XYZ file of C-alpha atoms in Angstrom:
123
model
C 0.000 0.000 0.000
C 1.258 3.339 -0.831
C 2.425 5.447 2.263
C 3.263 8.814 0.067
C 4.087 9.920 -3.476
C 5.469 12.601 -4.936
C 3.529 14.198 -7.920
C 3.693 17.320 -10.418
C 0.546 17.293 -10.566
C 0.000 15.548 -13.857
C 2.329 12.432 -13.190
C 3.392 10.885 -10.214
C 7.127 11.314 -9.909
C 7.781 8.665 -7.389
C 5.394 6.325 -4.727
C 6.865 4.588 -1.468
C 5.392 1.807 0.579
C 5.887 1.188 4.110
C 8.305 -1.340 3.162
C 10.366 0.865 0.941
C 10.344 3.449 3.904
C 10.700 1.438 7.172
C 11.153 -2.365 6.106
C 9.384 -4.520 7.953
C 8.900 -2.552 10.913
C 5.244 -2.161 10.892
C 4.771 -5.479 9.209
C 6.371 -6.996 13.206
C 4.094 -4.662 15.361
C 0.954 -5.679 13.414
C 2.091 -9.389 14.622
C 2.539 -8.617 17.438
C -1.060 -7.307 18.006
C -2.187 -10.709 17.447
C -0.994 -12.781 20.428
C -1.945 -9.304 22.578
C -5.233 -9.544 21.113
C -5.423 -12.923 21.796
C -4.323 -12.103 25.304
C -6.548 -9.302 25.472
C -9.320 -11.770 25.079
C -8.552 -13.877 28.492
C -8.102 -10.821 30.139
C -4.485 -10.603 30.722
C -3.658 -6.111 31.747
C -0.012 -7.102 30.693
C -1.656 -7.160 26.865
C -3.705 -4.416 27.404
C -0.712 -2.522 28.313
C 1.006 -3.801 25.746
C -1.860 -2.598 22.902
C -1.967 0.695 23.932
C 1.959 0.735 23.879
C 1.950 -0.246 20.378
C -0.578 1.622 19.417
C 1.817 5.141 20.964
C 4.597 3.038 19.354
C 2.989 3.565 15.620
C 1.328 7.037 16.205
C 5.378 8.167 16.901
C 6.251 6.837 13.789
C 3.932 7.774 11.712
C 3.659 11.532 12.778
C 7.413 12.081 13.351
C 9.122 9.724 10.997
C 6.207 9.399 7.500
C 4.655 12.445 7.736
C 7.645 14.813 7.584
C 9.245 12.618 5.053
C 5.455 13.021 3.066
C 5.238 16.439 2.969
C 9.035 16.588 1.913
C 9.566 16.314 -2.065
C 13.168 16.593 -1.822
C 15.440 16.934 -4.670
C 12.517 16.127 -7.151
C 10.878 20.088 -5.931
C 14.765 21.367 -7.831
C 14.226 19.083 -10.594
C 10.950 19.378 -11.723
C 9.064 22.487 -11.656
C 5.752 22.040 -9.336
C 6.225 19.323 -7.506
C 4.503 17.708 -4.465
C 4.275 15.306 -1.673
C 1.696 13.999 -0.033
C 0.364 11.084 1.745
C -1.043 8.626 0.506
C -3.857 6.031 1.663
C -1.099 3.741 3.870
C -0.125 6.729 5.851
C -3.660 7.268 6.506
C -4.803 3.337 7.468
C -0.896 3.160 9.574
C -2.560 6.713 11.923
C -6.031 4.678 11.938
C -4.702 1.437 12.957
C -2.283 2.989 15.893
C -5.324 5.542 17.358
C -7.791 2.210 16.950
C -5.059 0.471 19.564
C -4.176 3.108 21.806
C -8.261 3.363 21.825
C -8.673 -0.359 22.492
C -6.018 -0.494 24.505
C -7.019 2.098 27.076
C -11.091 1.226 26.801
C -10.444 -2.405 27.709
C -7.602 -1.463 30.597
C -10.114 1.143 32.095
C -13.072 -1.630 31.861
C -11.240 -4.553 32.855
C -11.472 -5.273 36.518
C -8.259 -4.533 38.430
C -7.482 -7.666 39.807
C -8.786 -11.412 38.204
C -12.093 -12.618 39.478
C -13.134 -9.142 40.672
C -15.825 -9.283 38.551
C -18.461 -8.921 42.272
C -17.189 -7.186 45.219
C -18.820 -10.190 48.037
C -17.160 -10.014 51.068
């Protein structure tokens, strides 16, 4: 999926994934989700935790790593007369996906009782 390109308006000078721009970096937080999830799911805090901690994790990187380096044509703006960057539709789903965990993570750590089997407080 395309994380930003840089047009002149009438042809796109260059596109980058989030591979091309941070390897596989994303690719091994998103797996990571799963087992948290998973965790999330028994009711384990420690996953919780660790949600929301990805989820800050990938809102850092995409507002201070991708979004400077989207908005930032470069040498192409001296070569070609008019040109742009901008972000594209993976920069957009990567700041979805990291505000939906920190979301989750927090909603299910503030609704999750604090200890297991607190679910009634019988003396």
């Amino acid at each position: 999926m395309t994380l930003f390109r840089i047009t002149t308006g009438e042809a796109e000078l260059r596109s980058y994934t989030g591979l091309d721009h941070h390897s596989i970096a994303m690719l091994l937080l998103g797996v990571a989700v799963v087992p948290m999830a998973l965790g999330t799911l028994r009711g384990a805090r420690p996953a919780m935790w660790a949600l929301t901690a990805i989820g800050i994790v990938v809102l850092v990187i995409s507002f201070t790593v991708d979004l400077p380096a989207a908005l930032d044509e470069g040498t192409l703006a001296v070569t070609y007369e008019g040109a742009q960057a901008e972000p594209a539709a993976g920069f957009y789903v990567e700041s979805l996906a990291g505000a939906l965990l920190l979301v989750a993570g927090g909603l299910l750590l503030m609704t999750a009782p604090s200890r297991p089997g607190a679910l009634s407080d019988s003396p």
